[in-house]
Every structure is written in structure tokens, then in C-alpha cells.
mmCIF file of C-alpha atoms and ligand atoms in Angstrom:
data_model
loop_
_atom_site.group_PDB
_atom_site.id
_atom_site.type_symbol
_atom_site.label_atom_id
_atom_site.label_comp_id
_atom_site.label_asym_id
_atom_site.label_seq_id
_atom_site.Cartn_x
_atom_site.Cartn_y
_atom_site.Cartn_z
ATOM 1 C CA MET A 77 6.523 15.821 -2.583
ATOM 2 C CA ARG A 78 7.455 13.299 -5.278
ATOM 3 C CA GLU A 79 5.459 13.214 -8.089
ATOM 4 C CA VAL A 80 4.379 10.048 -7.713
ATOM 5 C CA ALA A 81 2.692 10.825 -4.802
ATOM 6 C CA GLU A 82 0.955 13.930 -6.611
ATOM 7 C CA TYR A 83 -1.033 11.901 -9.061
ATOM 8 C CA PHE A 84 -1.270 8.729 -7.315
ATOM 9 C CA ILE A 85 -3.551 11.307 -4.265
ATOM 10 C CA GLU A 86 -5.041 12.516 -7.795
ATOM 11 C CA ASN A 87 -5.828 9.519 -8.914
ATOM 12 C CA ARG A 88 -6.010 6.493 -6.374
ATOM 13 C CA ASP A 89 -5.137 4.038 -8.089
ATOM 14 C CA LEU A 90 -1.151 3.108 -9.817
ATOM 15 C CA THR A 91 0.527 0.297 -11.818
ATOM 16 C CA LYS A 92 2.777 -2.185 -9.982
ATOM 17 C CA GLU A 93 5.628 -0.587 -10.643
ATOM 18 C CA GLU A 94 4.624 3.392 -9.469
ATOM 19 C CA PHE A 95 3.571 1.553 -6.230
ATOM 20 C CA ARG A 96 7.075 0.584 -6.325
ATOM 21 C CA GLU A 97 7.772 4.109 -6.750
ATOM 22 C CA LEU A 98 5.304 5.376 -3.561
ATOM 23 C CA ILE A 99 6.543 2.983 -1.235
ATOM 24 C CA GLY A 100 10.127 4.206 -2.167
ATOM 25 C CA CYS A 101 8.807 7.763 -0.737
ATOM 26 C CA ALA A 102 8.002 6.541 2.779
ATOM 27 C CA GLU A 103 11.505 8.238 3.972
ATOM 28 C CA ASP A 104 10.486 11.579 2.685
ATOM 29 C CA PRO A 105 10.002 13.621 4.786
ATOM 30 C CA GLU A 106 7.843 15.988 3.246
ATOM 31 C CA THR A 107 5.384 12.763 1.124
ATOM 32 C CA VAL A 108 4.851 10.863 4.134
ATOM 33 C CA ARG A 109 3.055 14.167 5.580
ATOM 34 C CA GLU A 110 1.012 14.912 2.277
ATOM 35 C CA LEU A 111 -0.070 11.291 2.080
ATOM 36 C CA ALA A 112 -1.428 11.195 6.014
ATOM 37 C CA ASN A 113 -3.169 14.552 5.172
ATOM 38 C CA GLU A 114 -4.843 13.338 2.649
ATOM 39 C CA ALA A 115 -5.069 9.918 4.317
ATOM 40 C CA VAL A 116 -7.103 11.287 7.231
ATOM 41 C CA ARG A 117 -9.053 14.217 5.128
ATOM 42 C CA ILE A 118 -10.728 10.795 3.247
ATOM 43 C CA ARG A 119 -11.098 9.280 6.873
ATOM 44 C CA LYS A 120 -13.046 11.905 7.919
ATOM 45 C CA GLN A 121 -15.556 12.697 4.686
ATOM 46 C CA TYR A 122 -16.382 8.573 5.638
ATOM 47 C CA TYR A 123 -16.414 7.826 8.922
ATOM 48 C CA GLY A 124 -16.230 12.148 10.432
ATOM 49 C CA ASP A 125 -13.451 11.663 13.848
ATOM 50 C CA GLY A 126 -15.801 7.824 14.815
ATOM 51 C CA VAL A 127 -13.470 4.897 15.744
ATOM 52 C CA TYR A 128 -14.689 1.572 15.799
ATOM 53 C CA THR A 129 -14.554 -0.836 18.188
ATOM 54 C CA ARG A 130 -13.560 -4.557 18.018
ATOM 55 C CA GLY A 131 -14.142 -7.063 21.275
ATOM 56 C CA LEU A 132 -11.226 -9.220 20.204
ATOM 57 C CA ILE A 133 -11.317 -12.990 21.472
ATOM 58 C CA GLU A 134 -8.256 -15.004 20.838
ATOM 59 C CA PHE A 135 -10.589 -18.473 21.774
ATOM 60 C CA THR A 136 -7.608 -21.413 20.745
ATOM 61 C CA ASN A 137 -4.164 -20.667 20.471
ATOM 62 C CA TYR A 138 -3.757 -24.583 19.179
ATOM 63 C CA CYS A 139 -2.559 -24.820 14.972
ATOM 64 C CA ARG A 140 -2.344 -27.024 12.470
ATOM 65 C CA ASN A 141 -0.552 -25.202 10.682
ATOM 66 C CA ASP A 142 3.696 -24.386 10.478
ATOM 67 C CA CYS A 143 3.923 -20.657 9.601
ATOM 68 C CA TYR A 144 7.667 -19.810 10.776
ATOM 69 C CA TYR A 145 7.222 -16.094 12.211
ATOM 70 C CA CYS A 146 3.443 -17.501 14.193
ATOM 71 C CA GLY A 147 4.701 -17.890 17.977
ATOM 72 C CA ILE A 148 1.848 -20.517 17.702
ATOM 73 C CA ARG A 149 2.752 -22.181 14.976
ATOM 74 C CA ARG A 150 2.099 -26.188 14.935
ATOM 75 C CA GLY A 151 6.484 -26.655 15.352
ATOM 76 C CA ASN A 152 6.326 -24.280 18.763
ATOM 77 C CA LEU A 153 6.418 -27.698 21.225
ATOM 78 C CA ARG A 154 6.703 -24.861 24.135
ATOM 79 C CA ALA A 155 4.081 -22.844 23.610
ATOM 80 C CA ARG A 156 1.333 -24.239 26.832
ATOM 81 C CA ARG A 157 -1.801 -24.412 24.573
ATOM 82 C CA TYR A 158 -5.338 -23.549 25.400
ATOM 83 C CA ARG A 159 -8.794 -23.679 24.310
ATOM 84 C CA LEU A 160 -12.386 -21.849 25.626
ATOM 85 C CA THR A 161 -15.274 -23.934 26.202
ATOM 86 C CA LYS A 162 -18.834 -22.374 24.500
ATOM 87 C CA GLU A 163 -19.471 -21.255 27.973
ATOM 88 C CA GLU A 164 -16.606 -19.052 28.392
ATOM 89 C CA ILE A 165 -16.649 -17.591 24.410
ATOM 90 C CA LEU A 166 -20.059 -16.530 25.709
ATOM 91 C CA GLU A 167 -18.600 -14.683 28.952
ATOM 92 C CA CYS A 168 -15.724 -13.260 26.744
ATOM 93 C CA CYS A 169 -18.860 -11.982 24.543
ATOM 94 C CA ALA A 170 -21.353 -11.245 27.520
ATOM 95 C CA GLY A 171 -18.626 -8.792 28.860
ATOM 96 C CA GLY A 172 -18.024 -7.027 26.003
ATOM 97 C CA TYR A 173 -21.370 -6.019 25.185
ATOM 98 C CA GLU A 174 -22.092 -4.632 28.537
ATOM 99 C CA LEU A 175 -18.382 -2.466 28.280
ATOM 100 C CA GLY A 176 -20.025 -1.293 24.754
ATOM 101 C CA PHE A 177 -18.292 -3.769 22.150
ATOM 102 C CA ARG A 178 -20.828 -4.133 18.884
ATOM 103 C CA THR A 179 -18.448 -5.989 17.657
ATOM 104 C CA PHE A 180 -17.197 -9.648 18.822
ATOM 105 C CA VAL A 181 -14.164 -10.909 16.534
ATOM 106 C CA LEU A 182 -13.546 -15.013 17.382
ATOM 107 C CA GLN A 183 -9.942 -15.020 16.533
ATOM 108 C CA GLY A 184 -7.874 -18.563 16.731
ATOM 109 C CA GLY A 185 -4.955 -21.210 15.769
ATOM 110 C CA GLU A 186 -6.324 -23.735 12.757
ATOM 111 C CA ASP A 187 -7.363 -25.907 15.603
ATOM 112 C CA ARG A 188 -10.044 -28.608 13.776
ATOM 113 C CA TRP A 189 -11.507 -29.256 17.579
ATOM 114 C CA PHE A 190 -13.889 -26.811 16.359
ATOM 115 C CA THR A 191 -15.009 -28.363 13.295
ATOM 116 C CA ASP A 192 -17.198 -26.518 11.218
ATOM 117 C CA GLU A 193 -20.782 -27.465 12.990
ATOM 118 C CA ARG A 194 -19.516 -27.148 17.010
ATOM 119 C CA THR A 195 -17.719 -23.492 15.405
ATOM 120 C CA ALA A 196 -21.707 -23.610 13.499
ATOM 121 C CA ASP A 197 -23.155 -23.905 17.529
ATOM 122 C CA ILE A 198 -21.383 -20.795 18.759
ATOM 123 C CA ILE A 199 -21.956 -18.898 16.324
ATOM 124 C CA ARG A 200 -25.297 -19.068 16.416
ATOM 125 C CA ALA A 201 -25.589 -18.648 21.071
ATOM 126 C CA ILE A 202 -24.118 -15.180 19.753
ATOM 127 C CA ARG A 203 -26.515 -14.576 17.127
ATOM 128 C CA SER A 204 -28.892 -15.280 19.061
ATOM 129 C CA GLY A 205 -27.809 -13.483 22.046
ATOM 130 C CA TYR A 206 -26.930 -10.864 20.741
ATOM 131 C CA PRO A 207 -28.423 -9.623 17.665
ATOM 132 C CA ASP A 208 -27.766 -6.402 17.261
ATOM 133 C CA CYS A 209 -24.139 -7.511 17.557
ATOM 134 C CA ALA A 210 -21.192 -8.056 14.561
ATOM 135 C CA ILE A 211 -19.577 -11.632 14.657
ATOM 136 C CA THR A 212 -16.294 -11.614 12.565
ATOM 137 C CA LEU A 213 -14.177 -14.752 12.069
ATOM 138 C CA SER A 214 -10.045 -15.197 11.922
ATOM 139 C CA MET A 215 -9.814 -18.785 11.411
ATOM 140 C CA GLY A 216 -7.481 -19.219 8.948
ATOM 141 C CA GLU A 217 -8.907 -20.937 5.939
ATOM 142 C CA ARG A 218 -11.602 -23.952 5.566
ATOM 143 C CA SER A 219 -14.085 -24.682 2.624
ATOM 144 C CA TYR A 220 -16.296 -23.181 0.677
ATOM 145 C CA GLU A 221 -19.620 -24.906 2.416
ATOM 146 C CA CYS A 222 -17.875 -25.107 5.831
ATOM 147 C CA TYR A 223 -17.620 -20.710 5.297
ATOM 148 C CA ARG A 224 -21.276 -21.174 3.856
ATOM 149 C CA MET A 225 -22.932 -23.125 7.432
ATOM 150 C CA TRP A 226 -20.792 -20.325 9.641
ATOM 151 C CA LYS A 227 -22.372 -17.177 7.727
ATOM 152 C CA GLU A 228 -26.147 -19.027 6.779
ATOM 153 C CA ALA A 229 -25.503 -19.619 10.843
ATOM 154 C CA GLY A 230 -25.226 -16.013 11.341
ATOM 155 C CA ALA A 231 -21.594 -14.883 10.798
ATOM 156 C CA ASP A 232 -21.322 -11.157 9.524
ATOM 157 C CA ARG A 233 -17.686 -10.319 8.710
ATOM 158 C CA TYR A 234 -14.531 -12.787 8.085
ATOM 159 C CA LEU A 235 -10.360 -11.397 8.783
ATOM 160 C CA LEU A 236 -7.365 -13.483 7.109
ATOM 161 C CA ARG A 237 -4.971 -11.991 5.992
ATOM 162 C CA HIS A 238 -3.458 -12.747 2.648
ATOM 163 C CA GLU A 239 0.213 -11.966 4.187
ATOM 164 C CA THR A 240 2.457 -11.837 1.037
ATOM 165 C CA ALA A 241 0.719 -11.256 -2.185
ATOM 166 C CA ASP A 242 4.314 -12.403 -3.911
ATOM 167 C CA GLU A 243 4.390 -15.936 -4.386
ATOM 168 C CA ALA A 244 8.529 -16.796 -3.380
ATOM 169 C CA HIS A 245 7.583 -13.886 -0.777
ATOM 170 C CA TYR A 246 4.868 -16.296 0.421
ATOM 171 C CA GLY A 247 7.180 -19.376 -0.024
ATOM 172 C CA MET A 248 9.062 -18.303 2.559
ATOM 173 C CA LEU A 249 7.470 -17.130 5.091
ATOM 174 C CA HIS A 250 5.532 -20.973 4.823
ATOM 175 C CA PRO A 251 6.399 -24.304 4.793
ATOM 176 C CA SER A 252 5.216 -25.951 1.152
ATOM 177 C CA GLU A 253 1.912 -27.625 1.932
ATOM 178 C CA MET A 254 0.406 -24.099 2.367
ATOM 179 C CA SER A 255 0.033 -21.972 -1.106
ATOM 180 C CA LEU A 256 -1.157 -18.333 -1.476
ATOM 181 C CA ALA A 257 -3.447 -19.369 -3.937
ATOM 182 C CA VAL A 258 -5.356 -21.821 -1.641
ATOM 183 C CA ARG A 259 -4.891 -18.502 0.937
ATOM 184 C CA LYS A 260 -6.524 -15.766 -2.608
ATOM 185 C CA MET A 261 -9.026 -18.281 -3.307
ATOM 186 C CA CYS A 262 -10.976 -18.178 0.597
ATOM 187 C CA LEU A 263 -10.467 -15.040 0.516
ATOM 188 C CA TYR A 264 -12.568 -14.767 -2.948
ATOM 189 C CA ASP A 265 -15.067 -18.066 -1.474
ATOM 190 C CA LEU A 266 -15.943 -15.881 1.167
ATOM 191 C CA LYS A 267 -16.769 -12.468 -0.870
ATOM 192 C CA LEU A 268 -19.009 -14.659 -2.975
ATOM 193 C CA LEU A 269 -20.757 -16.406 0.077
ATOM 194 C CA GLY A 270 -21.162 -11.973 0.376
ATOM 195 C CA TYR A 271 -19.022 -11.395 3.913
ATOM 196 C CA GLN A 272 -17.640 -8.092 5.131
ATOM 197 C CA VAL A 273 -14.399 -9.659 4.493
ATOM 198 C CA GLY A 274 -10.293 -7.966 5.610
ATOM 199 C CA ALA A 275 -7.226 -9.155 4.135
ATOM 200 C CA GLY A 276 -3.519 -8.411 4.877
ATOM 201 C CA PHE A 277 -0.666 -8.091 5.769
ATOM 202 C CA MET A 278 2.662 -8.158 7.932
ATOM 203 C CA VAL A 279 5.006 -4.871 7.242
ATOM 204 C CA GLY A 280 9.389 -6.212 7.240
ATOM 205 C CA SER A 281 8.487 -9.545 7.479
ATOM 206 C CA PRO A 282 11.820 -11.562 6.731
ATOM 207 C CA GLY A 283 11.963 -10.723 2.514
ATOM 208 C CA GLN A 284 9.779 -8.659 1.959
ATOM 209 C CA THR A 285 11.151 -6.391 -0.668
ATOM 210 C CA ALA A 286 9.741 -2.687 -1.696
ATOM 211 C CA ASP A 287 8.161 -4.840 -4.759
ATOM 212 C CA CYS A 288 6.196 -7.837 -2.247
ATOM 213 C CA MET A 289 4.541 -4.481 -1.101
ATOM 214 C CA ALA A 290 3.605 -2.792 -3.964
ATOM 215 C CA GLU A 291 1.916 -6.764 -5.322
ATOM 216 C CA ASP A 292 -0.052 -6.242 -1.569
ATOM 217 C CA LEU A 293 -1.429 -3.201 -2.692
ATOM 218 C CA VAL A 294 -2.267 -4.709 -6.279
ATOM 219 C CA PHE A 295 -3.840 -7.131 -4.605
ATOM 220 C CA LEU A 296 -6.047 -5.419 -2.557
ATOM 221 C CA LYS A 297 -6.336 -2.817 -5.089
ATOM 222 C CA GLU A 298 -8.951 -6.520 -6.730
ATOM 223 C CA LEU A 299 -9.581 -7.709 -4.337
ATOM 224 C CA GLN A 300 -11.749 -4.948 -2.500
ATOM 225 C CA PRO A 301 -11.807 -5.983 0.262
ATOM 226 C CA HIS A 302 -13.832 -4.062 3.151
ATOM 227 C CA MET A 303 -11.235 -4.399 5.484
ATOM 228 C CA VAL A 304 -6.753 -4.421 5.953
ATOM 229 C CA GLY A 305 -5.548 -5.185 8.661
ATOM 230 C CA ILE A 306 -1.322 -4.781 8.557
ATOM 231 C CA GLY A 307 0.845 -4.717 11.774
ATOM 232 C CA PRO A 308 4.460 -4.548 11.739
ATOM 233 C CA PHE A 309 6.404 -8.000 11.802
ATOM 234 C CA ILE A 310 7.608 -8.804 15.579
ATOM 235 C CA PRO A 311 9.649 -11.700 15.842
ATOM 236 C CA HIS A 312 8.833 -14.668 18.251
ATOM 237 C CA HIS A 313 11.830 -15.964 20.971
ATOM 238 C CA ASP A 314 10.929 -19.728 19.699
ATOM 239 C CA THR A 315 10.479 -19.179 16.331
ATOM 240 C CA ALA A 316 12.902 -19.510 12.768
ATOM 241 C CA PHE A 317 12.654 -14.777 12.849
ATOM 242 C CA ALA A 318 13.781 -14.950 16.479
ATOM 243 C CA LYS A 319 17.004 -12.900 15.165
ATOM 244 C CA GLU A 320 15.202 -11.326 12.601
ATOM 245 C CA PRO A 321 14.370 -7.437 12.591
ATOM 246 C CA ALA A 322 10.336 -5.997 13.729
ATOM 247 C CA GLY A 323 9.315 -4.229 11.198
ATOM 248 C CA SER A 324 9.120 -0.619 10.413
ATOM 249 C CA VAL A 325 6.422 1.588 12.971
ATOM 250 C CA GLU A 326 6.699 4.391 9.950
ATOM 251 C CA LEU A 327 6.520 2.090 7.258
ATOM 252 C CA THR A 328 3.847 0.812 8.649
ATOM 253 C CA LEU A 329 2.397 4.687 8.812
ATOM 254 C CA PHE A 330 3.525 5.047 6.044
ATOM 255 C CA LEU A 331 1.363 2.231 4.499
ATOM 256 C CA LEU A 332 -1.611 2.792 6.454
ATOM 257 C CA SER A 333 -2.309 6.798 4.979
ATOM 258 C CA VAL A 334 -1.556 4.647 0.725
ATOM 259 C CA ILE A 335 -4.247 2.292 2.135
ATOM 260 C CA ARG A 336 -6.703 4.263 2.724
ATOM 261 C CA ILE A 337 -6.605 6.189 -0.225
ATOM 262 C CA LEU A 338 -6.325 3.473 -2.625
ATOM 263 C CA LEU A 339 -9.484 2.029 -0.891
ATOM 264 C CA PRO A 340 -10.862 5.775 1.121
ATOM 265 C CA LYS A 341 -13.906 3.360 2.304
ATOM 266 C CA VAL A 342 -12.114 0.614 3.814
ATOM 267 C CA LEU A 343 -12.103 -0.881 7.607
ATOM 268 C CA LEU A 344 -8.478 -0.046 9.033
ATOM 269 C CA PRO A 345 -7.017 -1.158 12.171
ATOM 270 C CA ALA A 346 -4.657 0.543 13.412
ATOM 271 C CA THR A 347 -2.995 -3.210 15.154
ATOM 272 C CA THR A 348 -1.786 -4.738 18.469
ATOM 273 C CA ALA A 349 1.711 -4.995 17.154
ATOM 274 C CA LEU A 350 1.349 -1.137 15.583
ATOM 275 C CA GLY A 351 0.993 -0.654 19.954
ATOM 276 C CA THR A 352 3.577 -3.238 20.931
ATOM 277 C CA LEU A 353 6.599 -1.267 18.978
ATOM 278 C CA ASP A 354 5.509 2.359 20.018
ATOM 279 C CA GLN A 355 3.495 2.786 22.852
ATOM 280 C CA LYS A 356 1.512 5.901 20.946
ATOM 281 C CA GLY A 357 1.404 3.668 17.923
ATOM 282 C CA ARG A 358 -2.287 3.300 17.710
ATOM 283 C CA GLU A 359 -3.469 6.908 18.086
ATOM 284 C CA LYS A 360 -0.378 6.987 14.782
ATOM 285 C CA GLY A 361 -2.047 4.521 12.921
ATOM 286 C CA LEU A 362 -5.647 6.734 13.906
ATOM 287 C CA ALA A 363 -3.609 10.228 12.607
ATOM 288 C CA ALA A 364 -2.518 8.327 9.299
ATOM 289 C CA GLY A 365 -5.467 6.951 8.330
ATOM 290 C CA ALA A 366 -7.190 4.444 10.694
ATOM 291 C CA ASN A 367 -10.313 4.180 11.342
ATOM 292 C CA VAL A 368 -10.964 0.848 13.650
ATOM 293 C CA LEU A 369 -9.231 -0.722 17.464
ATOM 294 C CA MET A 370 -9.630 -4.108 18.360
ATOM 295 C CA PRO A 371 -9.268 -4.663 22.260
ATOM 296 C CA ASN A 372 -8.160 -7.418 23.452
ATOM 297 C CA LEU A 373 -11.744 -9.190 25.886
ATOM 298 C CA SER A 374 -10.030 -12.947 26.223
ATOM 299 C CA PRO A 375 -10.155 -14.445 29.561
ATOM 300 C CA LEU A 376 -7.562 -12.394 31.480
ATOM 301 C CA LYS A 377 -5.685 -16.760 32.894
ATOM 302 C CA ASN A 378 -5.242 -17.582 28.469
ATOM 303 C CA ARG A 379 -3.477 -14.384 27.526
ATOM 304 C CA LYS A 380 -0.276 -14.154 27.574
ATOM 305 C CA GLN A 381 -0.900 -17.203 26.107
ATOM 306 C CA TYR A 382 -1.817 -16.381 22.683
ATOM 307 C CA GLU A 383 1.324 -15.076 22.391
ATOM 308 C CA LEU A 384 1.959 -14.711 17.654
ATOM 309 C CA TYR A 385 5.405 -12.577 19.090
ATOM 310 C CA ASP A 386 7.048 -11.517 21.503
ATOM 311 C CA ASN A 387 6.228 -8.381 24.620
ATOM 312 C CA LYS A 388 2.443 -8.469 23.257
ATOM 313 C CA ILE A 389 0.250 -6.285 24.143
ATOM 314 C CA CYS A 390 -2.371 -8.075 26.524
ATOM 315 C CA THR A 391 -3.461 -5.967 29.653
ATOM 316 C CA GLY A 392 -3.402 -2.221 29.486
ATOM 317 C CA GLU A 393 -5.441 0.260 27.548
ATOM 318 C CA GLU A 394 -5.125 -2.063 24.297
ATOM 319 C CA ALA A 395 -7.657 -4.677 26.460
ATOM 320 C CA ALA A 396 -10.812 -4.501 26.786
ATOM 321 C CA GLU A 397 -11.038 -3.573 31.158
ATOM 322 C CA GLY A 398 -8.513 -0.849 29.943
ATOM 323 C CA LEU A 399 -11.884 0.373 27.272
ATOM 324 C CA LYS A 400 -12.395 4.240 29.665
ATOM 325 C CA SER A 401 -8.629 4.812 29.594
ATOM 326 C CA LEU A 402 -8.622 4.068 26.583
ATOM 327 C CA LYS A 403 -11.768 6.733 24.941
ATOM 328 C CA LYS A 404 -10.001 9.145 27.058
ATOM 329 C CA ARG A 405 -6.535 8.451 25.307
ATOM 330 C CA VAL A 406 -9.109 8.338 21.735
ATOM 331 C CA GLU A 407 -10.462 11.624 22.742
ATOM 332 C CA GLN A 408 -6.259 13.310 23.417
ATOM 333 C CA ALA A 409 -5.372 11.859 19.376
ATOM 334 C CA GLY A 410 -8.609 13.942 18.083
ATOM 335 C CA PHE A 411 -11.442 11.918 18.047
ATOM 336 C CA ARG A 412 -14.268 9.334 19.017
ATOM 337 C CA LEU A 413 -15.232 5.890 20.106
ATOM 338 C CA VAL A 414 -18.170 4.667 18.934
ATOM 339 C CA THR A 415 -21.068 2.395 19.349
ATOM 340 C CA GLY A 416 -22.225 -0.041 17.091
ATOM 341 C CA ARG A 417 -21.408 -2.984 14.537
ATOM 342 C CA GLY A 418 -19.329 -0.890 12.991
ATOM 343 C CA ASP A 419 -20.133 -1.682 9.578
ATOM 344 C CA ALA A 420 -17.877 -0.481 6.808
ATOM 345 C CA VAL A 421 -20.373 2.774 4.561
HETATM 346 N N1 LIG B 111 -4.980 -18.385 12.550
HETATM 347 C C1 LIG B 111 -5.796 -17.166 12.185
HETATM 348 C C2 LIG B 111 -5.064 -16.010 12.682
HETATM 349 C C3 LIG B 111 -3.763 -16.117 12.426
HETATM 350 S S1 LIG B 111 -3.552 -14.710 13.465
HETATM 351 C C4 LIG B 111 -5.706 -17.001 10.350
HETATM 352 O O1 LIG B 111 -5.238 -17.712 9.976
HETATM 353 O O2 LIG B 111 -6.040 -15.954 9.596
HETATM 354 C C5 LIG B 111 -3.399 -13.330 12.965
HETATM 355 C C6 LIG B 111 -2.334 -12.460 12.010
HETATM 356 O O3 LIG B 111 -1.098 -12.317 13.382
HETATM 357 C C7 LIG B 111 -1.649 -13.720 11.152
HETATM 358 O O4 LIG B 111 -2.746 -12.949 9.939
HETATM 359 C C8 LIG B 111 -1.166 -12.585 11.508
HETATM 360 O O5 LIG B 111 -0.935 -11.877 9.936
HETATM 361 C C9 LIG B 111 0.062 -12.097 12.396
HETATM 362 N N2 LIG B 111 0.896 -12.285 12.991
HETATM 363 C C10 LIG B 111 1.604 -13.458 13.023
HETATM 364 N N3 LIG B 111 2.239 -13.568 13.881
HETATM 365 C C11 LIG B 111 2.778 -12.392 13.520
HETATM 366 C C12 LIG B 111 4.797 -11.905 14.606
HETATM 367 N N4 LIG B 111 5.153 -12.716 14.874
HETATM 368 N N5 LIG B 111 4.651 -10.453 13.490
HETATM 369 C C13 LIG B 111 3.359 -9.831 13.531
HETATM 370 N N6 LIG B 111 2.282 -10.769 13.365
HETATM 371 C C14 LIG B 111 1.986 -11.026 13.535
#
């Protein structure tokens, strides 16, 4: 194993330069194995063999943003848009609760039809209907006041990937009206308000270098999020990045191990994007240190429309109805699905 990896395992911390060197070890099989072993050991120490599940409700694909990588960006005039009604969202929750889910994740594009108040009303309805469940939001950037209103309405967690912590790289992925500084400020606001916060980034997005990823790790160390979502970039045919290569599954797995060691108690999903590029991607994610799965609870009729990237899996075992076979797969991989809110320890 490379020296920098040994040092990392011992100290669980590195400088940016050292992180860059560590990322350079992603091609060294022995280092990859040792980091995965250490990541699994740490995950076991805090979470045993338990894997948490979250029911993902993709409730709107309208979006005011124009992120270059994303299939539902506003500039994609070919996307067929939909938004769920409050009743439909509550039906998703009911179905999910029946299946055993105790966390609901409301994710969508930045759709201002869902005003601060309208969204708060939906959160209150879920909160009163499901007092034993956690409510996670993933709705992009809003004001401090809005985040506060939603917290008071009953939201517990918020997922807002920072996408890349490198200023120049952020500018390659987003139009100039968006900024890394605002994204980061939202994350700090959410933390201040007492949310369990999730940051994260895509692996292999166009223009990303080892230096960018080192900066991502430095930022995660500084932010100390409760959750980190990372997955490979996958091109979408109606975006400017249609012809770009997808990110690497192996590098994603390597970074999952690194993040588990860096933030031992973090909630770390094996993501849909990982499962999309590799049939066994999510099992491999668990074996690399992940401990969360997020099956899809969205209404079947809308699932294909929430197309962030090409070939996004949405009707197989990753879907909520496939929970039984998912349970089997997880057990075959040596883990066990746990019901419950699944808060960070
Ligand atoms: N509007 C919300 C939710 C965005 S979708 C927000 O701003 O947070 C959730 C995540 O999907 C994004 O944060 C991004 O990291 C990921 N994503 C989007 N397009 C992708 C692509 N082409 N390949 C892989 N992941 C993608």
C-alpha cells in the first residue's frame, strides 16, 4: 500500500496536496483494497451490517436552473415536464410507509410553483401523517427564511450536493448566474438551522481533475456534513455534455471508501447513478463503505420523466416495489436492511 494511504488510515486527515496524491492511488489495487477494508471496518463499528433505506419521491422535473450536465435543466425544451400534486405526494408516502420506509426524500428541480408556503403546507401534512418518519428535502437553493420555515414545518434533513468545490470547475458546469459561494452558503445555513445536511459531488464530470476532487474532500472535511452523496457523472443526450464520457465506477467506489474514512459516521448512499453504470454498482458501493440505499417511490407514470441522465434505472430492483428482491440482494452481499428513520449515529 502507498505511504500516503497508510498515513491517511492512521490520521483520517490529509492536506489538499496529500488528498491529490491519495486520489492518484486509485489505480493501485492494493491501496484500493486496503482503503475499502478500513472503510468497511469503520462502517461496521458505527452501523454494524445495517443498511438504511430512503423512499425517494421525485415530485417535479420543472427547473429554473440550467446546469449543463442535467437532463431536466430549463434549457432542455424536449423534457416532458410534470409536477405531483400534494395528494399524489401523500399517496407516495402512504405506499412507501406500507412498504416499510421511514424516511421520505422529496427531490425535484428548482420549481418555484412550490412556493415557500405551499411546500411548508406539504411538509406539515407529511409530518402530521407520519410522526415516526424522517422528512428529507432536496429542492435546491432557497433563502435562510425559507429553510427555517420548512424546518419548523417538520423537515429533518436536506440534500444539496455542492457538485464541485473548485471555483473554476463550478463555472464549467453551470451558467454564470449560479455560484459556488451561494451553494456553500445554503449548506452552512441549513447546518445552522439544525438540519442533518448532505453535500456531495459527481465523479468524472467534464473538466474534473484530481485537484478538483482533492478540493471536494477538503470542503467535506470543513463542512462536516451528516450525509454525502457521490455518484458517477452520466451524460444526457439533450445536454451540451451529451458526447462526454461517463465517470468511472472504480473511482467512485474508491472515493466512497475515502469519504467513509474521512467522516466515519457519515450516511453514505450507494447511488442510483452507480447502479445505472454497473448492475452490481450498489452492492459494490456497500462493500466500499456506503450504508444507505434510496429506492424510487415516485409514481410509475412519471418515473421516466425524471431523467437526469441517460438510461437512469427506475423500474427494477432499485425501485421501492422491488424491495423484497433488493432485501435479498443486500443480504447476499452480507448486509441487512433496517427499518427505522436511520439517523446518523
Ligand atoms: N434540484 C436539486 C436536486 C438536483 S438532482 C438540487 O439542486 O440539489 C440531484 C443530483 O443529481 C444533482 O445534485 C447532481 O449531482 C445529480 N445529477 C444531475 N445530473 C447528473 C448527470 N448527468 N449525471 C450524474 N448525476 C447527475
